[in-house]
Short mmCIF file of C-alpha atoms in Angstrom, two decimals:
data_model
loop_
_atom_site.label_atom_id
_atom_site.label_comp_id
_atom_site.label_asym_id
_atom_site.label_seq_id
_atom_site.Cartn_x
_atom_site.Cartn_y
_atom_site.Cartn_z
CA MET A 1 -102.45 121.33 56.58
CA ARG A 2 -104.20 124.10 54.72
CA VAL A 3 -106.68 122.97 52.23
CA LYS A 4 -106.23 124.75 48.87
CA ARG A 5 -109.67 126.38 47.99
CA GLY A 6 -111.00 125.53 44.67
CA LEU A 7 -109.73 128.16 41.83
CA GLY A 8 -112.71 127.56 39.60
CA ARG A 9 -115.09 128.10 42.22
CA THR A 10 -113.26 131.11 43.39
CA LEU A 11 -113.07 132.79 39.82
CA ALA A 12 -116.77 131.97 39.29
CA VAL A 13 -117.78 133.86 42.44
CA VAL A 14 -115.47 136.99 41.53
CA SER A 15 -117.30 137.12 38.13
CA ILE A 16 -120.57 136.89 39.56
CA LEU A 17 -119.54 139.71 42.04
CA LEU A 18 -118.48 142.01 39.29
CA VAL A 19 -121.61 141.45 37.50
CA VAL A 20 -123.59 142.21 40.42
CA THR A 21 -121.76 145.21 41.37
CA ALA A 22 -122.13 146.56 37.80
CA ALA A 23 -125.68 145.83 37.71
CA ALA A 24 -126.19 147.72 40.77
CA THR A 25 -124.32 150.85 39.74
CA ALA A 26 -126.36 150.60 36.60
CA TYR A 27 -129.51 150.71 38.46
CA SER A 28 -128.58 153.37 40.69
CA TYR A 29 -127.98 155.58 37.79
CA TYR A 30 -131.01 154.74 36.08
CA LEU A 31 -132.91 155.69 39.22
CA LEU A 32 -132.06 159.38 38.73
CA GLN A 33 -133.97 159.10 35.32
CA GLN A 34 -137.16 157.52 36.50
CA SER A 35 -140.39 159.10 38.07
CA SER A 36 -141.17 158.43 41.60
CA SER A 37 -143.57 155.52 40.93
CA SER A 38 -140.70 153.73 39.14
CA GLN A 39 -138.20 154.59 41.56
CA SER A 40 -139.72 152.51 44.36
CA GLN A 41 -139.51 149.45 42.29
CA LEU A 42 -136.25 149.84 41.08
CA GLN A 43 -135.06 150.50 44.88
CA GLN A 44 -136.24 147.36 45.80
CA LEU A 45 -134.34 145.75 42.95
CA VAL A 46 -130.88 147.46 43.87
CA SER A 47 -131.60 146.38 47.40
CA ASN A 48 -131.95 142.46 46.42
CA LEU A 49 -128.73 142.87 44.19
CA GLU A 50 -126.74 144.38 46.97
CA SER A 51 -128.02 141.87 49.56
CA ARG A 52 -126.79 138.96 46.83
CA ASN A 53 -123.62 141.03 46.43
CA THR A 54 -122.87 140.97 50.29
CA GLN A 55 -123.86 137.05 50.50
CA LEU A 56 -121.41 136.25 47.54
CA GLN A 57 -118.62 138.65 49.35
CA GLN A 58 -118.94 136.32 52.64
CA GLU A 59 -119.31 133.12 50.65
CA LEU A 60 -115.86 133.90 48.68
CA ASN A 61 -114.25 135.26 51.96
CA SER A 62 -114.92 132.08 53.92
CA GLY A 63 -113.58 129.84 51.17
CA VAL A 64 -116.35 127.25 51.43
CA THR A 65 -115.82 124.55 48.66
CA PRO A 66 -117.62 121.30 48.14
CA ASN A 67 -115.92 118.24 49.42
CA ASN A 68 -114.19 115.70 47.27
CA ALA A 69 -117.09 113.61 46.73
CA SER A 70 -119.28 116.49 45.58
CA VAL A 71 -116.82 117.61 43.26
CA LEU A 72 -116.72 114.07 41.74
CA GLY A 73 -120.44 114.25 41.25
CA LEU A 74 -120.93 111.49 44.00
CA ASP A 75 -123.53 111.39 46.87
CA PRO A 76 -122.03 108.62 49.06
CA VAL A 77 -124.63 108.72 51.69
CA SER A 78 -127.45 108.54 49.17
CA ILE A 79 -125.71 105.81 47.34
CA TYR A 80 -125.15 103.80 50.54
CA ARG A 81 -128.51 104.23 51.59
CA SER A 82 -130.10 102.85 48.18
CA ALA A 83 -127.50 99.99 47.97
CA ASN A 84 -126.49 98.84 51.40
CA ARG A 85 -129.50 96.19 51.83
CA SER A 86 -128.35 94.88 48.62
CA ILE A 87 -124.76 93.82 49.83
CA VAL A 88 -124.30 90.48 51.64
CA THR A 89 -121.82 88.46 53.59
CA ILE A 90 -120.91 85.31 52.30
CA GLN A 91 -119.42 82.51 54.63
CA GLY A 92 -118.18 79.12 54.16
CA ASP A 93 -115.96 76.35 55.59
CA GLN A 94 -112.87 75.25 53.46
CA VAL A 95 -111.25 71.99 54.10
CA THR A 96 -107.55 72.00 53.49
CA THR A 97 -105.11 69.29 53.77
CA VAL A 98 -101.52 69.59 55.20
CA ASN A 99 -98.80 66.76 55.19
CA THR A 100 -97.18 66.51 58.63
CA PHE A 101 -94.95 64.20 60.27
CA PHE A 102 -97.64 62.10 61.44
CA GLY A 103 -99.13 62.04 57.95
CA PRO A 104 -102.08 64.35 56.06
CA GLN A 105 -103.95 66.31 58.49
CA GLN A 106 -107.11 68.19 57.63
CA SER A 107 -107.81 71.52 59.00
CA LEU A 108 -111.19 73.70 58.83
CA GLN A 109 -110.93 77.31 57.85
CA VAL A 110 -113.58 79.94 57.81
CA VAL A 111 -113.90 81.88 54.43
CA LEU A 112 -115.66 85.39 54.36
CA GLY A 113 -116.47 87.12 51.49
CA SER A 114 -119.11 89.61 49.96
CA GLY A 115 -121.75 89.66 47.24
CA PHE A 116 -124.88 91.30 46.35
CA VAL A 117 -128.46 90.70 45.24
CA ILE A 118 -129.66 90.68 41.59
CA GLN A 119 -132.82 89.69 40.00
CA ASP A 120 -132.84 87.59 36.75
CA THR A 121 -135.88 86.45 35.02
CA GLY A 122 -138.06 86.80 38.37
CA SER A 123 -135.67 84.92 40.52
CA TYR A 124 -133.27 86.14 42.93
CA TYR A 125 -129.46 85.33 43.10
CA ILE A 126 -126.31 86.52 44.78
CA VAL A 127 -123.54 87.26 42.49
CA THR A 128 -119.94 86.82 44.06
CA ASN A 129 -116.33 85.66 43.38
CA PHE A 130 -115.47 82.06 42.25
CA HIS A 131 -112.53 82.19 44.75
CA VAL A 132 -114.88 82.92 47.78
CA LEU A 133 -116.85 79.91 46.89
CA SER A 134 -114.16 77.63 45.67
CA GLY A 135 -114.08 74.55 47.87
CA ASP A 136 -116.47 75.71 50.34
CA THR A 137 -119.05 73.77 52.35
CA ASN A 138 -121.76 75.01 54.78
CA LEU A 139 -122.53 78.16 52.83
CA THR A 140 -124.38 80.78 54.40
CA VAL A 141 -125.37 84.31 53.38
CA THR A 142 -125.86 87.16 55.93
CA PHE A 143 -127.83 90.06 54.99
CA TRP A 144 -127.57 93.85 56.01
CA ASN A 145 -130.06 93.24 59.07
CA GLY A 146 -128.00 90.20 60.30
CA ASN A 147 -130.15 87.39 59.26
CA SER A 148 -128.65 84.54 57.74
CA TYR A 149 -129.73 81.77 55.61
CA VAL A 150 -128.15 78.89 53.64
CA GLY A 151 -126.88 79.35 50.34
CA LYS A 152 -126.44 77.00 47.45
CA VAL A 153 -123.83 77.42 44.43
CA VAL A 154 -125.62 77.80 41.14
CA GLY A 155 -122.77 78.38 38.67
CA THR A 156 -119.27 79.29 38.55
CA ASP A 157 -116.59 80.59 36.17
CA PRO A 158 -112.94 80.34 37.12
CA TYR A 159 -111.81 82.36 34.12
CA SER A 160 -113.73 85.36 35.28
CA ASP A 161 -113.54 84.79 38.91
CA LEU A 162 -117.39 84.65 38.78
CA GLY A 163 -119.78 82.75 41.16
CA VAL A 164 -123.79 82.78 41.39
CA VAL A 165 -125.54 81.57 44.56
CA SER A 166 -128.99 80.83 45.38
CA VAL A 167 -130.50 81.33 48.66
CA THR A 168 -133.49 80.39 50.96
CA ALA A 169 -134.13 83.88 52.06
CA PRO A 170 -137.92 84.93 51.72
CA PRO A 171 -138.54 87.94 49.22
CA SER A 172 -139.00 90.33 51.72
CA GLN A 173 -135.46 90.11 52.57
CA LEU A 174 -134.33 90.50 49.14
CA PHE A 175 -133.31 93.75 47.42
CA PRO A 176 -131.87 93.49 44.15
CA ILE A 177 -129.40 96.16 42.80
CA GLN A 178 -129.36 97.39 39.16
CA ILE A 179 -126.49 96.53 36.93
CA ALA A 180 -125.27 98.88 34.46
CA SER A 181 -122.98 98.55 31.53
CA SER A 182 -118.98 98.95 32.06
CA SER A 183 -118.58 99.82 28.48
CA SER A 184 -118.73 103.48 29.12
CA LEU A 185 -116.49 103.54 32.06
CA GLN A 186 -113.74 106.27 31.79
CA VAL A 187 -110.57 107.03 33.78
CA GLY A 188 -111.23 109.51 36.38
CA GLN A 189 -114.94 108.50 36.85
CA PRO A 190 -116.09 108.46 40.50
CA ILE A 191 -116.92 105.06 42.33
CA VAL A 192 -117.65 103.62 45.54
CA ALA A 193 -117.18 100.06 46.64
CA ILE A 194 -119.22 98.34 49.40
CA GLY A 195 -118.15 95.06 50.90
CA ASN A 196 -117.26 93.19 54.20
CA PRO A 197 -113.41 93.85 54.69
CA PHE A 198 -112.36 91.78 57.45
CA GLY A 199 -115.74 90.83 58.31
CA LEU A 200 -116.80 94.40 58.94
CA THR A 201 -120.01 94.29 57.24
CA GLY A 202 -121.43 97.28 55.14
CA SER A 203 -118.15 99.03 54.85
CA MET A 204 -118.05 101.64 51.91
CA THR A 205 -115.01 103.33 50.39
CA PHE A 206 -114.95 105.89 47.44
CA GLY A 207 -112.15 106.58 44.74
CA ILE A 208 -112.12 106.71 40.91
CA ILE A 209 -111.59 104.62 37.95
CA SER A 210 -107.56 104.36 37.66
CA GLN A 211 -107.85 102.40 34.35
CA VAL A 212 -109.98 99.82 32.37
CA GLY A 213 -108.97 96.97 30.31
CA ARG A 214 -106.24 95.31 32.71
CA THR A 215 -105.50 91.75 32.63
CA ILE A 216 -104.79 90.21 36.28
CA GLN A 217 -103.30 86.99 37.27
CA ASP A 218 -105.20 84.74 39.64
CA PRO A 219 -104.53 81.22 40.64
CA VAL A 220 -108.15 80.18 39.92
CA ALA A 221 -107.75 80.84 36.39
CA GLY A 222 -105.13 78.32 35.88
CA ASN A 223 -102.37 79.73 33.27
CA PHE A 224 -104.63 82.39 31.81
CA SER A 225 -105.27 85.96 32.82
CA ILE A 226 -108.56 87.34 33.80
CA ALA A 227 -109.33 90.10 31.08
CA SER A 228 -110.92 93.30 30.87
CA ALA A 229 -110.27 94.04 34.48
CA ILE A 230 -111.16 97.61 36.05
CA GLN A 231 -108.54 99.20 38.00
CA PHE A 232 -109.70 101.51 40.62
CA SER A 233 -108.25 103.69 43.62
CA ALA A 234 -111.21 102.88 46.48
CA PRO A 235 -109.49 101.10 49.06
CA ILE A 236 -110.35 97.36 49.55
CA ASN A 237 -109.02 94.44 51.88
CA PRO A 238 -109.59 90.76 52.17
CA GLY A 239 -113.49 90.21 52.68
CA ASN A 240 -114.30 92.81 50.03
CA SER A 241 -114.26 89.93 47.19
CA GLY A 242 -117.40 89.63 45.50
CA GLY A 243 -118.57 93.18 46.66
CA ALA A 244 -120.13 95.68 44.61
CA LEU A 245 -118.31 98.44 42.60
CA LEU A 246 -120.91 101.23 42.09
CA ASN A 247 -121.23 104.24 39.79
CA SER A 248 -122.51 107.62 40.80
CA LYS A 249 -126.14 106.29 40.25
CA GLY A 250 -125.71 103.45 42.75
CA GLU A 251 -125.51 101.01 40.07
CA VAL A 252 -123.09 98.09 39.59
CA VAL A 253 -120.53 98.40 37.15
CA GLY A 254 -118.05 95.78 38.60
CA ILE A 255 -117.46 93.22 41.29
CA THR A 256 -114.52 93.80 43.55
CA THR A 257 -112.11 90.73 43.15
CA ALA A 258 -108.30 91.67 43.89
CA VAL A 259 -105.89 93.86 45.62
CA VAL A 260 -102.29 94.16 44.96
CA ASN A 261 -100.64 93.11 48.10
CA GLY A 262 -98.54 96.01 49.69
CA ALA A 263 -100.22 98.76 47.48
CA GLN A 264 -102.46 101.24 48.46
CA GLY A 265 -105.32 102.50 46.23
CA VAL A 266 -104.55 99.72 43.50
CA GLY A 267 -107.64 97.50 43.54
CA PHE A 268 -109.18 95.25 40.80
CA ALA A 269 -112.80 94.48 39.68
CA ILE A 270 -114.48 92.33 37.08
CA PRO A 271 -116.50 94.42 34.69
CA SER A 272 -120.23 94.40 34.79
CA ASP A 273 -120.32 93.54 31.19
CA THR A 274 -118.93 90.32 31.89
CA ILE A 275 -121.56 89.49 34.55
CA ILE A 276 -124.21 90.46 31.97
CA ARG A 277 -122.71 88.44 29.43
CA GLU A 278 -122.29 85.49 31.69
CA LEU A 279 -125.03 85.42 34.04
CA PRO A 280 -127.73 83.48 31.89
CA SER A 281 -125.24 80.76 31.11
CA LEU A 282 -124.13 80.46 34.77
CA ILE A 283 -127.72 80.27 35.96
CA THR A 284 -129.09 77.80 33.21
CA THR A 285 -126.19 75.49 33.03
CA GLY A 286 -123.85 76.34 35.86
CA LYS A 287 -120.88 77.21 33.80
CA TYR A 288 -119.65 79.43 31.00
CA ASN A 289 -117.85 77.79 28.02
CA LEU A 290 -117.73 80.66 25.46
CA HIS A 291 -114.36 82.10 26.34
CA PRO A 292 -112.21 82.59 23.25
CA TYR A 293 -108.95 80.62 22.77
CA LEU A 294 -106.15 81.84 20.51
CA GLY A 295 -103.46 79.30 21.82
CA ILE A 296 -100.34 81.70 22.25
CA GLY A 297 -98.04 82.94 24.80
CA SER A 298 -97.07 86.64 24.26
CA ALA A 299 -95.23 89.74 25.52
CA ASP A 300 -95.83 93.62 25.31
CA MET A 301 -93.58 94.82 22.63
CA SER A 302 -91.33 97.73 23.64
CA TYR A 303 -88.71 99.95 22.11
CA ALA A 304 -85.96 97.37 23.45
CA LEU A 305 -87.62 94.37 22.19
CA ALA A 306 -88.07 96.27 18.82
CA GLN A 307 -84.53 96.95 18.73
CA LYS A 308 -83.65 93.27 19.39
CA GLN A 309 -86.17 91.96 16.80
CA GLY A 310 -84.94 94.29 14.12
CA THR A 311 -88.23 96.31 13.53
CA ASN A 312 -89.41 99.87 14.02
CA VAL A 313 -92.94 98.61 15.79
CA THR A 314 -92.57 99.40 19.34
CA TYR A 315 -96.24 98.30 19.95
CA GLY A 316 -98.43 95.07 19.98
CA ALA A 317 -98.29 91.54 21.28
CA LEU A 318 -95.00 89.71 20.19
CA ILE A 319 -95.90 85.96 19.93
CA GLU A 320 -93.47 83.79 21.98
CA GLN A 321 -95.16 80.68 21.86
CA VAL A 322 -97.70 78.94 19.78
CA VAL A 323 -99.61 75.76 21.30
CA PRO A 324 -99.21 72.80 19.03
CA GLY A 325 -102.58 72.05 17.38
CA GLY A 326 -104.15 75.14 18.75
CA PRO A 327 -106.20 77.93 16.72
CA ALA A 328 -103.02 80.15 16.28
CA SER A 329 -100.92 76.88 15.08
CA ARG A 330 -103.72 75.80 12.59
CA ALA A 331 -103.87 79.49 11.08
CA GLY A 332 -100.21 79.48 10.64
CA LEU A 333 -99.05 82.25 13.12
CA ARG A 334 -95.49 82.02 14.22
CA ALA A 335 -93.46 81.88 17.63
CA GLY A 336 -90.36 83.27 18.29
CA ASN A 337 -86.96 81.30 17.91
CA THR A 338 -84.34 83.13 19.79
CA MET A 339 -84.17 83.85 23.49
CA VAL A 340 -82.99 87.19 24.70
CA THR A 341 -82.58 88.83 28.24
CA LEU A 342 -83.80 92.44 28.90
CA GLU A 343 -83.58 93.92 32.40
CA GLY A 344 -83.71 90.36 33.90
CA THR A 345 -86.65 89.19 32.02
CA GLN A 346 -86.13 86.42 29.30
CA TYR A 347 -88.28 86.82 25.96
CA VAL A 348 -88.38 84.79 22.81
CA ILE A 349 -88.03 86.95 19.76
CA GLY A 350 -88.46 86.32 16.08
CA GLY A 351 -92.20 85.78 16.16
CA ASP A 352 -95.17 87.38 14.49
CA ILE A 353 -96.15 90.55 16.23
CA ILE A 354 -100.01 91.10 16.35
CA VAL A 355 -100.85 94.69 15.94
CA SER A 356 -104.56 94.42 15.22
CA LEU A 357 -107.64 91.99 15.72
CA ASN A 358 -110.44 92.93 13.15
CA ARG A 359 -108.84 96.21 12.28
CA THR A 360 -108.84 97.24 16.08
CA LYS A 361 -105.43 98.33 16.94
CA ILE A 362 -103.91 96.21 19.64
CA VAL A 363 -101.15 98.15 21.74
CA ASN A 364 -100.14 95.33 24.04
CA THR A 365 -101.02 92.19 25.65
CA ASP A 366 -103.86 93.69 27.67
CA ALA A 367 -105.44 95.04 24.74
CA LEU A 368 -105.20 91.79 23.16
CA SER A 369 -106.90 89.80 25.88
CA THR A 370 -109.60 92.52 26.56
CA TYR A 371 -110.64 92.81 22.95
CA LEU A 372 -110.93 88.73 22.70
CA GLU A 373 -112.94 88.65 26.03
CA GLY A 374 -115.23 91.46 24.98
CA HIS A 375 -115.74 91.15 21.30
CA ALA A 376 -115.14 87.52 20.31
CA LEU A 377 -116.55 84.01 21.20
CA ALA A 378 -115.10 80.61 20.64
CA GLY A 379 -115.88 79.41 17.16
CA GLN A 380 -115.86 82.66 15.59
CA THR A 381 -113.45 83.81 13.04
CA ILE A 382 -111.30 86.67 13.47
CA GLN A 383 -108.80 88.65 11.21
CA VAL A 384 -105.40 88.77 13.05
CA GLY A 385 -103.18 91.73 11.64
CA ILE A 386 -99.52 90.79 12.29
CA ILE A 387 -95.98 92.08 11.31
CA ARG A 388 -93.66 89.56 9.96
CA GLY A 389 -90.44 89.98 8.26
CA GLY A 390 -91.06 93.66 8.31
CA SER A 391 -94.22 93.54 6.37
CA PHE A 392 -97.96 93.66 7.62
CA GLN A 393 -100.33 90.93 6.51
CA THR A 394 -103.67 89.52 7.72
CA VAL A 395 -104.59 85.97 9.08
CA SER A 396 -107.92 84.36 9.27
CA VAL A 397 -107.98 82.77 12.72
CA VAL A 398 -110.82 80.16 14.00
CA LEU A 399 -111.04 80.96 17.73
CA GLY A 400 -111.22 77.45 19.90
CA THR A 401 -112.71 77.17 23.53
CA ARG A 402 -110.17 77.27 26.59
CA PRO A 403 -109.58 73.95 28.10
CA PRO A 404 -110.74 74.02 31.72
CA PRO A 405 -108.47 75.21 34.45
CA PRO A 406 -106.33 72.49 36.16
CA SER A 407 -108.19 72.73 39.34
CA SER A 408 -111.59 71.95 37.98
#
């Protein structure tokens, strides 16, 4: 397959050729007007310009263009060299119980995942996913050079799928990686993912940020979604969980956590801002209990739902359910009361439509979860903008604390 050359680069080279040619012509004319002492210097200049002209013409004809990674402003080789020693393999034994004809039988399953070394207040830790550690025994951490050490779980948060591990490795073995803020990530920004898919240690892939502010469903979080997830195109596989998602500077901007089964180039990561926010609590208390809780069940508004609801508002989060005694219930937010079916999916309409939080527009349930997770804490009061009966109004809601997941 022929590779299409970069049009922008071609135009740039052609422009340079025109300038060089014009300059050479001008200087040639100027030579005729100068004294013999000046002609020698000018002849050298013209010779240099003509040489550069030939070089640019050869480059244009060859069609040489940077590779994809260079076009993206990415130097994968340098990033890998700087980050590889920070990536670890986490292995544990997970006991599962299966009911058989002969009664309950236990089986031992080896769980493999990834993680990366960080430093906090002078101490070293491994950051990984909660689901990599959940139920594990005999935890070991293996470094880039094959050395393995005993690991111990320090703290976990199922709602963000985060886990922190301490390790008995000597300081000479530990190469902490820098964590950057994920708040400035943009769609199209280049990233790389390093982890251990299928136990293949130190594997790297690269791609781009596909979207930010996603919510993902994971059994470890119970009935709640994991908010603010980063969607990216770099291929990941089982074993990548807990690995590092890096920007073009080799800094952590996320922790790879999930991939859509059967899909290619659709991976998800927990943003680094979540790690930064929760890390102190996970290290000192072993948990994080400040996730805000609104106490509703909601659905994305759409044109079809707006028609059923009898409103012209086609964006926002439609409240289908309100948890009795929860924050939304105490504040007077209203749930739906009429069930409808659209394209095979059931909805409960007639409830309030959340269109803003603290004057920030809420376009769908992803935006609702992302705002709450990134800008609010349990116990805070927020201003919820709603559409009720065709009119906009604001309701003050004191956020609660999420109940623990059923598995904890």
